[in-house]
Short mmCIF file of C-alpha atoms and ligand atoms in Angstrom, two decimals:
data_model
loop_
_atom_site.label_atom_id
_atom_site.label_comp_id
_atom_site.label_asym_id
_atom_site.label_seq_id
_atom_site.Cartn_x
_atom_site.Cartn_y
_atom_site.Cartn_z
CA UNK E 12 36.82 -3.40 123.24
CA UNK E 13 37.17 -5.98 120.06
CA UNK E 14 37.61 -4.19 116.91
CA UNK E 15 37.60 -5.91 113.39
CA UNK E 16 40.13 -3.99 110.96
CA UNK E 17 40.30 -4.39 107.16
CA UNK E 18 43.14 -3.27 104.62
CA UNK E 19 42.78 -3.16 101.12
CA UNK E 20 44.26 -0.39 100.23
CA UNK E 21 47.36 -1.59 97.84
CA UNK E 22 48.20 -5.07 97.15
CA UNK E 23 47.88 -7.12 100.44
CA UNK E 24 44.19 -8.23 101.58
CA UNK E 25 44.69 -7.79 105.10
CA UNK E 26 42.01 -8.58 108.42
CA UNK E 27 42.31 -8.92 112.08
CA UNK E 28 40.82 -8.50 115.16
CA UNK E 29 42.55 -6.45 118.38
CA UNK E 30 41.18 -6.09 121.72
CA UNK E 31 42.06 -2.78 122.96
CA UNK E 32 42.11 -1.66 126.68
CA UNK E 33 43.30 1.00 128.69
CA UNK E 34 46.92 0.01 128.77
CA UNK E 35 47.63 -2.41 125.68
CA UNK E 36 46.62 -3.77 122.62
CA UNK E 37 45.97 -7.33 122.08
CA UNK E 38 46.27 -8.94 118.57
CA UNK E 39 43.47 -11.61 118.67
CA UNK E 40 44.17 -12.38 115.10
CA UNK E 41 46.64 -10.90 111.96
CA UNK E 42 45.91 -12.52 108.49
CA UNK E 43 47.96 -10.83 105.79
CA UNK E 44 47.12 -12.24 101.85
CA UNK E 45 50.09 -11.11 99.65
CA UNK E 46 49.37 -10.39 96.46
CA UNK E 47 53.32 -9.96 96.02
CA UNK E 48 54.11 -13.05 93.88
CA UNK E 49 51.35 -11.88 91.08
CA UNK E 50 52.18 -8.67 90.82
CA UNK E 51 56.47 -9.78 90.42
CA UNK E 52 56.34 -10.56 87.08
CA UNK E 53 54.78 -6.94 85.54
CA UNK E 54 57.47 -5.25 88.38
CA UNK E 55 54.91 -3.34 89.77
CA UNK E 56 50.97 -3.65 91.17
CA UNK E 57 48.77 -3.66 88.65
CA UNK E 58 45.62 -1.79 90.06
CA UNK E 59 42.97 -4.23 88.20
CA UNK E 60 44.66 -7.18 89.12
CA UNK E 61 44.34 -6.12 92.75
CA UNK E 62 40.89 -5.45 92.98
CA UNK E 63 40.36 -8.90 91.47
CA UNK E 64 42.11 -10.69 93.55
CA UNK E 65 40.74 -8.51 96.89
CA UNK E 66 37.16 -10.03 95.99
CA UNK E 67 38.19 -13.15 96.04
CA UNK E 68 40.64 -13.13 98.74
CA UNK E 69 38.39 -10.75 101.28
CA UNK E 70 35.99 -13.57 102.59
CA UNK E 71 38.56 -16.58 103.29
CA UNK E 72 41.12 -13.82 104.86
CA UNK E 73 37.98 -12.57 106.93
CA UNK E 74 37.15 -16.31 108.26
CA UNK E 75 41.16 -16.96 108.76
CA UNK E 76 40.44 -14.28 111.32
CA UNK E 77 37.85 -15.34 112.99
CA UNK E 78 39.47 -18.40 113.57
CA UNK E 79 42.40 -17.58 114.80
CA UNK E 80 40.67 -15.24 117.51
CA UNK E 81 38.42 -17.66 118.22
CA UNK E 82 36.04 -14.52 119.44
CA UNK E 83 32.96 -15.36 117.06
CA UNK E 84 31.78 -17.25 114.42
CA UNK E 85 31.43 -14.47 111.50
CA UNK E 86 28.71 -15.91 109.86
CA UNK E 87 25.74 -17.24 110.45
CA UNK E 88 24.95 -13.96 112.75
CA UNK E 89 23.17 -16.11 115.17
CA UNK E 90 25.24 -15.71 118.22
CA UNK E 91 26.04 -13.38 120.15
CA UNK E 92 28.75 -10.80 118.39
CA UNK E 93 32.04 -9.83 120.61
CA UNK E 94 32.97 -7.00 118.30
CA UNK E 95 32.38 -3.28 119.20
CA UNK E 96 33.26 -1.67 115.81
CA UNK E 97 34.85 -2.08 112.01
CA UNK E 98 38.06 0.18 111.26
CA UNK E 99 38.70 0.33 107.02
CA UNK E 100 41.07 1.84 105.20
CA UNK E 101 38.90 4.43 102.79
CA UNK E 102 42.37 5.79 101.37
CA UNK E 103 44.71 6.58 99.74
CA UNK E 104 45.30 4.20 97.33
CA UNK E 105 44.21 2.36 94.59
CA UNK E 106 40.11 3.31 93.91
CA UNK E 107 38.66 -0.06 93.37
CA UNK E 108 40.93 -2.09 95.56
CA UNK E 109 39.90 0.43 98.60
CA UNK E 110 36.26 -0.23 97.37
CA UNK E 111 35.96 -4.17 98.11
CA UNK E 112 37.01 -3.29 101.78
CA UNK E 113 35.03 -0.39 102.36
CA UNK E 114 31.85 -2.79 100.71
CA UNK E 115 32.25 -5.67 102.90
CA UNK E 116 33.09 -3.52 106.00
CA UNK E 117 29.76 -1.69 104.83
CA UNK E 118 28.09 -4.84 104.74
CA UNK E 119 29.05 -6.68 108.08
CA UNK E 120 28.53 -3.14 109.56
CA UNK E 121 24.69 -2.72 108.16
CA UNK E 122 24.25 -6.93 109.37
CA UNK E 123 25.71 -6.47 112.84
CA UNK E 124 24.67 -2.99 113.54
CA UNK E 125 27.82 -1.94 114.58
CA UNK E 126 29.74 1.40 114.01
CA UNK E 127 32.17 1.26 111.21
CA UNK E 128 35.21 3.79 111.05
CA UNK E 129 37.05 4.71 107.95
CA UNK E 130 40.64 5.16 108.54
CA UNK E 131 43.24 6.95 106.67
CA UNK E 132 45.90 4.35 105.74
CA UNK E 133 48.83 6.74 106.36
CA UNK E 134 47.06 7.61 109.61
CA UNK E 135 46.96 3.23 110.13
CA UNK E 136 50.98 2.96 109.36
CA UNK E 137 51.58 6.05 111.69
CA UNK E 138 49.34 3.92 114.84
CA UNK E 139 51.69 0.56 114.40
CA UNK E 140 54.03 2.16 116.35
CA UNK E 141 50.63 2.33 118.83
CA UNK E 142 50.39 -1.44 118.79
CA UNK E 143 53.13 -2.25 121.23
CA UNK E 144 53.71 1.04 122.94
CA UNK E 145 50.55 2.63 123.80
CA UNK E 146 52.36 5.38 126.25
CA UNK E 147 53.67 7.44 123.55
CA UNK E 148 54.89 11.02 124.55
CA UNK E 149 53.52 13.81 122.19
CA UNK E 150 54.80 15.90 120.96
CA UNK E 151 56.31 13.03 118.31
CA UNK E 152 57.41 13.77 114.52
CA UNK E 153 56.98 10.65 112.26
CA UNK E 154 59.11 10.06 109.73
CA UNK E 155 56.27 8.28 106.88
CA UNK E 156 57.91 6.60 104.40
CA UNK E 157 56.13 4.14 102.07
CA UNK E 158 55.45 3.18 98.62
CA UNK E 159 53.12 5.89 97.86
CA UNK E 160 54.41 8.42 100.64
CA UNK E 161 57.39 10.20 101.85
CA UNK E 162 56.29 12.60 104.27
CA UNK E 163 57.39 13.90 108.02
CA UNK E 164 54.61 15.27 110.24
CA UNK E 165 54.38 16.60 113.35
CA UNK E 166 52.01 14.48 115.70
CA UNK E 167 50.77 17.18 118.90
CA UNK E 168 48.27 14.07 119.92
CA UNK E 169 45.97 11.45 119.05
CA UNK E 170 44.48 12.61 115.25
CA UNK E 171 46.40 16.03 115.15
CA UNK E 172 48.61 15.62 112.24
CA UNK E 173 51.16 18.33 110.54
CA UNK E 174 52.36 17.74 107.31
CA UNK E 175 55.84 20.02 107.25
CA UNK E 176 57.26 18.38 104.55
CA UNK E 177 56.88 15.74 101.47
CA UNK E 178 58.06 14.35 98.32
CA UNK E 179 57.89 16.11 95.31
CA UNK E 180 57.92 13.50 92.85
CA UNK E 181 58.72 9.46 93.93
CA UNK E 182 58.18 8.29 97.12
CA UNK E 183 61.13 6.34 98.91
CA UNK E 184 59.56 2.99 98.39
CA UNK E 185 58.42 4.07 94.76
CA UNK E 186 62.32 5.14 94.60
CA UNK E 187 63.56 1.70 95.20
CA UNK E 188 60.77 -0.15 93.78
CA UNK E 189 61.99 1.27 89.90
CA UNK E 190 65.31 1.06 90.85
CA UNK E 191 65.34 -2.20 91.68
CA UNK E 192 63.05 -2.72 88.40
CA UNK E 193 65.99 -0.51 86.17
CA UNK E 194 68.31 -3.04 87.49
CA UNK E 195 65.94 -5.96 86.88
CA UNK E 196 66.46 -7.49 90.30
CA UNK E 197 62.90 -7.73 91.30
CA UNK E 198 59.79 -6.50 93.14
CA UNK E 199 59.30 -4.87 95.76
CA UNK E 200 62.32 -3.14 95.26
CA UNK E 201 63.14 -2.27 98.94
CA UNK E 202 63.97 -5.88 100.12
CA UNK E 203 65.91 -6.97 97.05
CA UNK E 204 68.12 -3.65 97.31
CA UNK E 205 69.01 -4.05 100.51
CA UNK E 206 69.47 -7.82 100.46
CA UNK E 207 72.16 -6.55 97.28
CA UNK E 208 73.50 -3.94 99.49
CA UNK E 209 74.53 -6.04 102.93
CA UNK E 210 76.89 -8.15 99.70
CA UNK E 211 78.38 -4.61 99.31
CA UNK E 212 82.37 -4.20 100.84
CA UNK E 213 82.73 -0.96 101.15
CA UNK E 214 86.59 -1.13 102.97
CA UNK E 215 87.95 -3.20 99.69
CA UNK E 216 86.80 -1.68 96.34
CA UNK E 217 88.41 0.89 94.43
CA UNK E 218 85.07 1.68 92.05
CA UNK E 219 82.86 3.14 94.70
CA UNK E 220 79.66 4.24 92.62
CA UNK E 221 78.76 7.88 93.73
CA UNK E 222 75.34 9.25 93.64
CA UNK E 223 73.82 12.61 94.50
CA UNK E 224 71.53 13.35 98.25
CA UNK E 225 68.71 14.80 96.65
CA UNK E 226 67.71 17.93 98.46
CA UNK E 227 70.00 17.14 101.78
CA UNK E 228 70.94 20.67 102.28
CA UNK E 229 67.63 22.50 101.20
CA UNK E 230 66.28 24.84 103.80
CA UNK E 231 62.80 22.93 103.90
CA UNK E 232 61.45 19.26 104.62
CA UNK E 233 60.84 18.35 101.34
CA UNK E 234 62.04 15.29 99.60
CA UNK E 235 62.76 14.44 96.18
CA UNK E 236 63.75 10.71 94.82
CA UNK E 237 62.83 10.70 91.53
CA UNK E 238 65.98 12.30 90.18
CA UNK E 239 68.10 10.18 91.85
CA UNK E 240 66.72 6.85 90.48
CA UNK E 241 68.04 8.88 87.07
CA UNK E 242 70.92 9.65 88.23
CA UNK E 243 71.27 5.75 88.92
CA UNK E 244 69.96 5.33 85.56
CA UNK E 245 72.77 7.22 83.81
CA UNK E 246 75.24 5.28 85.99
CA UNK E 247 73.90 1.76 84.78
CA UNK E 248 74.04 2.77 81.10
CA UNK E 249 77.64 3.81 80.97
CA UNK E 250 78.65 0.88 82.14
CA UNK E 251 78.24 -2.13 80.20
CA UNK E 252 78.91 -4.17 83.05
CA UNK E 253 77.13 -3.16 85.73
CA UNK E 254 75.20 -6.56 85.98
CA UNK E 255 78.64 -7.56 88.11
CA UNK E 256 78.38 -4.52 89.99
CA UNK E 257 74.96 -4.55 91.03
CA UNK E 258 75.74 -4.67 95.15
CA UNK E 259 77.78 -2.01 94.56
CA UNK E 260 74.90 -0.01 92.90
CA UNK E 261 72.25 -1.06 95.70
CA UNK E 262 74.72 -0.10 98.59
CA UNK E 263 75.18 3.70 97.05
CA UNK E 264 71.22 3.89 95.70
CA UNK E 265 70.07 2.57 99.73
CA UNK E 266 72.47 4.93 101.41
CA UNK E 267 71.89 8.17 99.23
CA UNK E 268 68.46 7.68 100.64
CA UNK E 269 69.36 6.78 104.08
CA UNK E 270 71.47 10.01 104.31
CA UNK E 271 68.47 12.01 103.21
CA UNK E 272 66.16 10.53 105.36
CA UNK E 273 68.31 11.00 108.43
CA UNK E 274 69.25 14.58 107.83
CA UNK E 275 65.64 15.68 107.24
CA UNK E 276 64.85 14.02 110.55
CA UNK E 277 67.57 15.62 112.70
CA UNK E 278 67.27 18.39 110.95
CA UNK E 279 63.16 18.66 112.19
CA UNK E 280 63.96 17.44 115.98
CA UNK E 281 66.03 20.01 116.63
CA UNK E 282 63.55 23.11 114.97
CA UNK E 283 60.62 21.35 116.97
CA UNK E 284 60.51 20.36 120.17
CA UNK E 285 59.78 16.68 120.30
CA UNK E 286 59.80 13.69 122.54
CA UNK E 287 59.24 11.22 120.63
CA UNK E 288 60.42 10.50 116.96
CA UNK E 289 58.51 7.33 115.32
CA UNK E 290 58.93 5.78 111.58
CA UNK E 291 56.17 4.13 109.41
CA UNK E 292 55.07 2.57 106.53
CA UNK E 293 57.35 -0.51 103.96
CA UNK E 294 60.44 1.42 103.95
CA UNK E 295 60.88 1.32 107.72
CA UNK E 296 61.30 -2.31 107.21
CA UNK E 297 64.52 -1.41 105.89
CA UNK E 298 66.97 -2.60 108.67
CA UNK E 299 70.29 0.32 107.57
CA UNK E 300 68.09 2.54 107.95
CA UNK E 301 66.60 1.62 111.47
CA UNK E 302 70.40 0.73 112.72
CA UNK E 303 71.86 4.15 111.65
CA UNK E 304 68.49 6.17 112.26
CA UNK E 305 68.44 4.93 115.57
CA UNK E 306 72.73 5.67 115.96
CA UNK E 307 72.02 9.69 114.84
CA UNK E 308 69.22 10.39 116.41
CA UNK E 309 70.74 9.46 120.01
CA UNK E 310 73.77 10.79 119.05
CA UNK E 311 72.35 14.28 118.71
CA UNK E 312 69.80 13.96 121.16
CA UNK E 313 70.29 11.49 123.96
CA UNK E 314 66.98 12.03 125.74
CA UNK E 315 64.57 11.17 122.21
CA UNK E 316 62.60 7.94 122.40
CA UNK E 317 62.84 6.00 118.93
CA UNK E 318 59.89 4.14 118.03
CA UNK E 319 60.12 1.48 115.13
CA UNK E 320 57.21 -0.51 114.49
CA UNK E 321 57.90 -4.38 114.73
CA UNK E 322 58.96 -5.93 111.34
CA UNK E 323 55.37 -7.49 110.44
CA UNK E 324 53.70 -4.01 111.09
CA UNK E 325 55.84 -1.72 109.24
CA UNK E 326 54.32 -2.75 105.66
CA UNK E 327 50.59 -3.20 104.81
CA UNK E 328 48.70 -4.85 107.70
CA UNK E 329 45.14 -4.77 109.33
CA UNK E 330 46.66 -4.37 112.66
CA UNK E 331 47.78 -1.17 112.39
CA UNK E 332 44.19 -0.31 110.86
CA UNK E 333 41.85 -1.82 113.61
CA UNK E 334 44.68 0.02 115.97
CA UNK E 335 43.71 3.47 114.99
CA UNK E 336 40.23 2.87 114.75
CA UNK E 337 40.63 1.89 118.90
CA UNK E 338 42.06 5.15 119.29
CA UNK E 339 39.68 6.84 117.58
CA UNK E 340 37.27 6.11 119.72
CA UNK E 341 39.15 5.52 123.07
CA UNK E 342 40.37 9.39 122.34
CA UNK E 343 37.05 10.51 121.77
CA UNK E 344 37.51 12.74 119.03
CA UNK E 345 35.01 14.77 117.83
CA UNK E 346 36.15 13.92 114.85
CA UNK E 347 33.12 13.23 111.61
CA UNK E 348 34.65 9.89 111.66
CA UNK E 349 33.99 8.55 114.82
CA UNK E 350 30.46 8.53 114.07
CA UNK E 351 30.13 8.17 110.78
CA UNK E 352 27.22 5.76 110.26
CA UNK E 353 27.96 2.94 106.95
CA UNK E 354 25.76 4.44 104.62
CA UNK E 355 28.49 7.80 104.94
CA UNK E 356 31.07 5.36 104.60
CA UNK E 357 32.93 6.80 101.14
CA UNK E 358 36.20 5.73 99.75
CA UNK E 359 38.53 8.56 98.74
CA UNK E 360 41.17 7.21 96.77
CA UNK E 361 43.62 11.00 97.21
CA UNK E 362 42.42 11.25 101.20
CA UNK E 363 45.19 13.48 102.82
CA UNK E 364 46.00 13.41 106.27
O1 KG4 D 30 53.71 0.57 103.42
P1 KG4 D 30 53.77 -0.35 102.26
O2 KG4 D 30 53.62 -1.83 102.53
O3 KG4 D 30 52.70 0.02 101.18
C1 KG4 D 30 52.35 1.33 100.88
O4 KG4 D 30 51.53 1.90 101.63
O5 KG4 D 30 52.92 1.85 99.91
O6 KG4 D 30 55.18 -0.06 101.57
C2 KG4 D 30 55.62 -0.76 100.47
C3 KG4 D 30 56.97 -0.19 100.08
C4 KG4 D 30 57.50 -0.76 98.78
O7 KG4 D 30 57.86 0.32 97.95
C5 KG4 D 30 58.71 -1.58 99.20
O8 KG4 D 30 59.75 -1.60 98.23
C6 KG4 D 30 59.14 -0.86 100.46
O9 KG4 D 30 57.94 -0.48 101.09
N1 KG4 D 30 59.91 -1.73 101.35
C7 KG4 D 30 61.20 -1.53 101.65
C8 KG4 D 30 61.60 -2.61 102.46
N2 KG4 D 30 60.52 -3.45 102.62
C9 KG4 D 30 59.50 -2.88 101.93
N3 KG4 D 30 62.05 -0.53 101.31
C10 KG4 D 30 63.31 -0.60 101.77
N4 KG4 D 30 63.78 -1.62 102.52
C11 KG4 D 30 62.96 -2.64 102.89
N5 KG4 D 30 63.44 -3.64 103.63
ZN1 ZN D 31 50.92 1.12 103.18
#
């Protein structure tokens, strides 16, 4: 089964085509178009901007993909079309950046007559870990952590999602994104932190920079970054040279919420009974976190399978997208979705999972 998936959801205008069968998932084709170097220089994504450049990006990304899995021609329709279905992100995110997939998905649907599937984009970073390991053994609890979401659910099977806890202000990537923007060392935040931190000695300096674990100890799943990044703030303005200190400040700001992260998770495998524990979304990118996730998980439980997405799938990607689409209908769900004809197609810019 060849399925077309399309991401528009943030600031990356992302297609590709998978060919899903009962045991794996090929990647035919995986086109990512970063938006990253326009939005650097404002420090953040500005949602205009992105929608802008999604219309004019969406077509050539589209044909890139074709290309490369040399499966079809996508336009002229006049042969014969080796694609079962569309998967889209329809949200969250940002409104009209979501709209320009969800309108050409829409529109190669209603040409092709083929069945398009909107897809929850926290639902699409959850199924990269899907791509490469399509055995997975539920019960799993993924840890979600992204630049719009911090949140650990507990996964029973294919599309049964729950929430048990989330952030109550800034996400994690949101939490190094302004951090890294407070300490004007550019966007996204995540990479240039860590790149700071691995400079960081931690055996040979006397100033160690100490900052709080938000919420480590509470009695609930929650998170809560935003206070922290003040807490940072207050650090950085006391000191009037903290410009030379800066890997010291990126090693304490990464680990504060590496701690967090890892506690929470622990702290939720051994309440629930779980075999498999999975991360997702731009922050699992961050390579601390998957070296001393992956040491404290096994050392409290040596039976737990640890799933990381590969690198390229852990931020925004089509891959993952067009991934949970084929499970979507490979599981059969009864779910509205799997149905859903392109004229129900709607974008919902706060979707929840
Ligand atoms: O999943 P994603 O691509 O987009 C959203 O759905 O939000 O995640 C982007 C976020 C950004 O906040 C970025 O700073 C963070 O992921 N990120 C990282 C790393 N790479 C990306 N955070 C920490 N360490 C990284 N290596
Ligand atoms: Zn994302």
């Amino acid at each position: 089964m060849n399925i077309l998936g399309i991401e528009t959801s943030c600031d990356e205008t992302a297609v590709s085509i998978i060919k899903g069968n009962a045991d794996k998932i090929k990647v035919l084709s995986d086109i990512v178009s970063s938006q990253i170097k326009i939005h650097k220089k404002y420090g953040g994504v500005v949602p205009e901007v992105a929608a802008r450049k999604h219309v004019e990006q969406i077509l050539p990304t589209m044909i890139k993909a074709f290309k490369k899995a040399k499966i079809l021609r996508p336009l002229p329709a006049d042969k014969k079309l080796n694609l079962d279905a569309i998967a889209v992100t329809i949200g969250p995110g940002l409104i009209t950046s979501l709209m320009v997939g969800i309108e050409t998905a829409k529109t190669l649907a209603y040409t092709w007559n083929i069945p398009v599937i909107g897809i929850n984009h926290i639902e699409g970073h959850i199924y990269a870990n899907f791509i490469d390991n399509i055995k997975i053994k539920f019960p799993a609890l993924v840890l979600t952590i992204s630049g719009g979401h911090t949140m650990l659910v507990l996964m029973k099977d294919h599309g049964k999602y729950k929430t048990i806890g989330e952030t109550r202000d800034d996400a994690a990537g949101e939490a190094f994104d302004k951090a890294a923007k407070l300490m004007n060392i550019g966007y996204p935040g995540g990479p240039a932190i860590s790149t700071y931190a691995k400079k960081y000695k931690i055996t040979n300096s006397k100033n160690r920079i100490i900052l709080p674990r938000p919420m480590i100890t509470s009695k609930n799943y929650d998170f809560s970054f935003s206070g922290l990044k003040t807490a940072l703030m207050y650090e950085i303005k006391k000191n009037p040279n903290y410009k030379k200190q800066i890997a010291n400040y990126c090693y304490e700001f990464q680990q504060s919420i590496i701690d967090v992260l890892i506690q929470k998770t622990i702290r939720a495998m051994k309440e629930f009974k779980i075999n498999t524990i999975m991360l997702s979304g731009g922050v699992s990118a961050n390579m601390e976190l998957r070296k001393q996730m992956k040491i404290a998980l096994k050392s409290n439980n040596k039976n737990i399978n640890f799933l990381i997405p590969d690198l390229k799938y852990c931020t925004d990607n089509a891959v993952m997208i067009a991934t949970a689409g084929y499970y979507k209908i490979k599981s059969n769900l009864k779910t509205e979705q799997k149905t859903k004809k392109w004229q129900k197609l709607k974008v919902n810019c706060n979707l929840k999972l």
